[in-house]
């Protein structure tokens, strides 16, 4: 997992420094500490982009994998007025959702929160609300399921690789 901070985070930091400089530190120490911890927590949360899904994690509902650079997003989506959900990848920075890849195009799911995308037996698998697999990458893997990771690369490729081998596939 990688972190990513934007220039806006530096602006927030400078504004906080100005606020703290203008305050009487003896009377407002508690307030300053509370604001500082809150800002550190929010900045850490905002700056954190997940681009790897390991075998002990899954995606469901509105959870996504976001490329650290912020170009692509992988997750469940519901196109237009459809009542179905799909696992797909779309551009993050485009205001109108532009889907570039769909996994379960022929087998949509009806409830985005009861279904999950996870790694099982070395494959990326979509399970329906009854925990029955409805889509899989169907890769013959020699790696143990626990070491396989789904990695979203800068070019938009979603790659399954052996997490114990840190080199590029």
Tab-separated table of C-alpha atoms in Angstrom:
chain	number	residue	atom	x	y	z
A	1	UNK	CA	0.000	0.000	0.000
A	2	UNK	CA	1.310	3.414	-0.887
A	3	UNK	CA	0.556	6.943	0.294
A	4	UNK	CA	0.024	9.977	-1.903
A	5	UNK	CA	-0.258	13.614	-0.815
A	6	UNK	CA	-1.314	16.553	-2.934
A	7	UNK	CA	-0.242	20.213	-2.961
A	8	UNK	CA	-3.586	20.976	-1.250
A	9	UNK	CA	-2.293	19.142	1.823
A	10	UNK	CA	0.555	21.672	2.045
A	11	UNK	CA	-1.976	24.530	1.937
A	12	UNK	CA	-3.870	22.952	4.859
A	13	UNK	CA	-0.608	22.629	6.766
A	14	UNK	CA	0.274	26.320	6.187
A	15	UNK	CA	-3.212	27.464	7.247
A	16	UNK	CA	-2.944	25.451	10.458
A	17	UNK	CA	0.433	27.003	11.225
A	18	UNK	CA	-1.083	30.485	10.825
A	19	UNK	CA	-4.055	29.630	13.077
A	20	UNK	CA	-1.757	28.246	15.763
A	21	UNK	CA	0.577	31.268	15.535
A	22	UNK	CA	-2.333	33.663	16.181
A	23	UNK	CA	-3.625	31.774	19.251
A	24	UNK	CA	-2.662	32.216	22.893
A	25	UNK	CA	-1.010	28.830	23.443
A	26	UNK	CA	-1.478	28.777	27.225
A	27	UNK	CA	-5.278	29.081	27.151
A	28	UNK	CA	-5.950	27.098	23.994
A	29	UNK	CA	-3.490	24.202	24.273
A	30	UNK	CA	-6.252	21.580	24.511
A	31	UNK	CA	-8.046	23.005	21.490
A	32	UNK	CA	-4.826	23.147	19.486
A	33	UNK	CA	-3.963	19.534	20.283
A	34	UNK	CA	-7.460	18.366	19.336
A	35	UNK	CA	-7.308	20.228	16.016
A	36	UNK	CA	-3.797	18.938	15.336
A	37	UNK	CA	-4.740	15.301	15.942
A	38	UNK	CA	-7.902	15.680	13.868
A	39	UNK	CA	-5.962	17.218	10.974
A	40	UNK	CA	-3.264	14.564	11.132
A	41	UNK	CA	-5.925	11.854	11.063
A	42	UNK	CA	-7.831	13.438	8.163
A	43	UNK	CA	-4.681	14.192	6.170
A	44	UNK	CA	-3.467	10.619	6.632
A	45	UNK	CA	-6.843	9.277	5.529
A	46	UNK	CA	-7.090	11.582	2.521
A	47	UNK	CA	-3.509	10.949	1.380
A	48	UNK	CA	-3.808	7.191	1.508
A	49	UNK	CA	-4.476	5.447	-1.805
A	50	UNK	CA	-4.825	1.685	-1.897
A	51	UNK	CA	-3.670	0.026	-5.108
A	52	UNK	CA	-3.081	-3.524	-3.811
A	53	UNK	CA	-5.624	-6.080	-2.641
A	54	UNK	CA	-4.133	-8.966	-0.680
A	55	UNK	CA	-5.676	-12.382	-0.092
A	56	UNK	CA	-7.037	-11.423	3.315
A	57	UNK	CA	-9.004	-8.420	1.973
A	58	UNK	CA	-12.147	-8.144	-0.126
A	59	UNK	CA	-14.202	-5.457	-1.848
A	60	UNK	CA	-17.945	-5.019	-1.441
A	61	UNK	CA	-20.433	-2.184	-1.330
A	62	UNK	CA	-18.729	1.123	-2.021
A	63	UNK	CA	-15.165	-0.051	-1.266
A	64	UNK	CA	-12.645	0.480	-4.053
A	65	UNK	CA	-9.029	0.041	-4.997
A	66	UNK	CA	-7.643	3.411	-6.084
A	67	UNK	CA	-4.367	3.752	-7.924
A	68	UNK	CA	-1.975	5.830	-5.812
A	69	UNK	CA	-1.681	8.277	-8.727
A	70	UNK	CA	-5.467	8.582	-8.767
A	71	UNK	CA	-6.066	7.682	-12.439
A	72	UNK	CA	-8.111	4.468	-12.127
A	73	UNK	CA	-10.577	3.001	-9.632
A	74	UNK	CA	-11.611	-0.659	-9.278
A	75	UNK	CA	-14.841	-1.528	-7.487
A	76	UNK	CA	-18.557	-2.219	-7.727
A	77	UNK	CA	-20.605	0.168	-9.834
A	78	UNK	CA	-24.217	0.489	-10.974
A	79	UNK	CA	-24.532	1.958	-14.480
A	80	UNK	CA	-27.277	4.517	-15.118
A	81	UNK	CA	-30.761	3.363	-14.132
A	82	UNK	CA	-29.759	-0.304	-14.006
A	83	UNK	CA	-30.704	-2.326	-10.933
A	84	UNK	CA	-27.603	-4.498	-11.401
A	85	UNK	CA	-24.086	-4.084	-10.054
A	86	UNK	CA	-20.846	-4.909	-11.809
A	87	UNK	CA	-17.185	-5.172	-10.849
A	88	UNK	CA	-15.281	-2.808	-13.076
A	89	UNK	CA	-12.589	-0.217	-13.524
A	90	UNK	CA	-13.197	3.421	-14.373
A	91	UNK	CA	-11.346	6.719	-14.636
A	92	UNK	CA	-11.293	8.548	-11.314
A	93	UNK	CA	-10.749	12.104	-12.602
A	94	UNK	CA	-13.505	12.079	-15.261
A	95	UNK	CA	-16.738	13.684	-13.990
A	96	UNK	CA	-19.009	11.357	-16.000
A	97	UNK	CA	-18.162	7.817	-14.895
A	98	UNK	CA	-16.265	6.252	-17.811
A	99	UNK	CA	-15.948	2.509	-17.295
A	100	UNK	CA	-13.004	0.943	-19.130
A	101	UNK	CA	-13.330	-2.691	-18.008
A	102	UNK	CA	-16.105	-4.918	-16.602
A	103	UNK	CA	-15.472	-8.340	-15.059
A	104	UNK	CA	-18.967	-9.787	-14.728
A	105	UNK	CA	-20.656	-8.256	-17.765
A	106	UNK	CA	-22.660	-11.461	-18.391
A	107	UNK	CA	-23.375	-12.165	-14.705
A	108	UNK	CA	-24.379	-8.965	-12.910
A	109	UNK	CA	-25.300	-9.018	-9.224
A	110	UNK	CA	-28.429	-7.497	-7.727
A	111	UNK	CA	-27.020	-6.279	-4.408
A	112	UNK	CA	-23.695	-4.480	-4.239
A	113	UNK	CA	-23.338	-4.879	-0.478
A	114	UNK	CA	-24.022	-8.642	-0.231
A	115	UNK	CA	-21.510	-9.567	-2.923
A	116	UNK	CA	-17.760	-9.465	-2.684
A	117	UNK	CA	-14.646	-9.509	-4.815
A	118	UNK	CA	-11.773	-11.389	-3.208
A	119	UNK	CA	-8.823	-13.633	-3.932
A	120	UNK	CA	-9.623	-17.332	-3.649
A	121	UNK	CA	-7.363	-20.230	-4.699
A	122	UNK	CA	-4.997	-17.801	-6.427
A	123	UNK	CA	-7.771	-16.176	-8.497
A	124	UNK	CA	-9.753	-12.978	-8.332
A	125	UNK	CA	-13.334	-14.170	-7.725
A	126	UNK	CA	-16.749	-12.497	-7.438
A	127	UNK	CA	-19.061	-14.198	-4.938
A	128	UNK	CA	-22.815	-13.551	-4.969
A	129	UNK	CA	-24.989	-13.010	-1.889
A	130	UNK	CA	-25.103	-16.816	-1.336
A	131	UNK	CA	-21.263	-16.912	-1.405
A	132	UNK	CA	-21.351	-18.840	-4.700
A	133	UNK	CA	-18.616	-17.844	-7.206
A	134	UNK	CA	-20.156	-16.210	-10.285
A	135	UNK	CA	-16.979	-14.981	-12.004
A	136	UNK	CA	-13.296	-15.834	-11.753
A	137	UNK	CA	-10.042	-15.020	-13.504
A	138	UNK	CA	-9.595	-18.812	-13.871
A	139	UNK	CA	-5.807	-18.688	-13.655
A	140	UNK	CA	-3.843	-21.842	-12.875
A	141	UNK	CA	-1.698	-20.676	-9.985
A	142	UNK	CA	1.257	-22.369	-8.343
A	143	UNK	CA	1.339	-19.727	-5.589
A	144	UNK	CA	-0.401	-20.236	-2.292
A	145	UNK	CA	-3.667	-18.321	-2.107
A	146	UNK	CA	-2.375	-16.373	0.893
A	147	UNK	CA	0.507	-14.835	-1.086
A	148	UNK	CA	-1.451	-13.777	-4.203
A	149	UNK	CA	-2.199	-10.055	-4.602
A	150	UNK	CA	-4.259	-8.063	-7.079
A	151	UNK	CA	-2.224	-4.977	-8.025
A	152	UNK	CA	-3.584	-2.008	-9.964
A	153	UNK	CA	-0.725	-0.543	-12.052
A	154	UNK	CA	-0.265	3.011	-13.384
A	155	UNK	CA	-1.257	1.923	-16.901
A	156	UNK	CA	-4.622	0.554	-15.699
A	157	UNK	CA	-3.638	-3.110	-15.775
A	158	UNK	CA	-4.992	-5.176	-12.913
A	159	UNK	CA	-2.415	-7.907	-12.312
A	160	UNK	CA	-2.511	-10.978	-10.092
A	161	UNK	CA	0.943	-11.761	-8.788
A	162	UNK	CA	2.735	-13.653	-6.072
A	163	UNK	CA	2.928	-11.204	-3.170
A	164	UNK	CA	6.019	-12.941	-1.803
A	165	UNK	CA	7.869	-12.006	-5.025
A	166	UNK	CA	8.186	-8.223	-5.054
A	167	UNK	CA	9.445	-7.952	-8.635
A	168	UNK	CA	7.148	-6.903	-11.467
A	169	UNK	CA	5.285	-9.788	-13.182
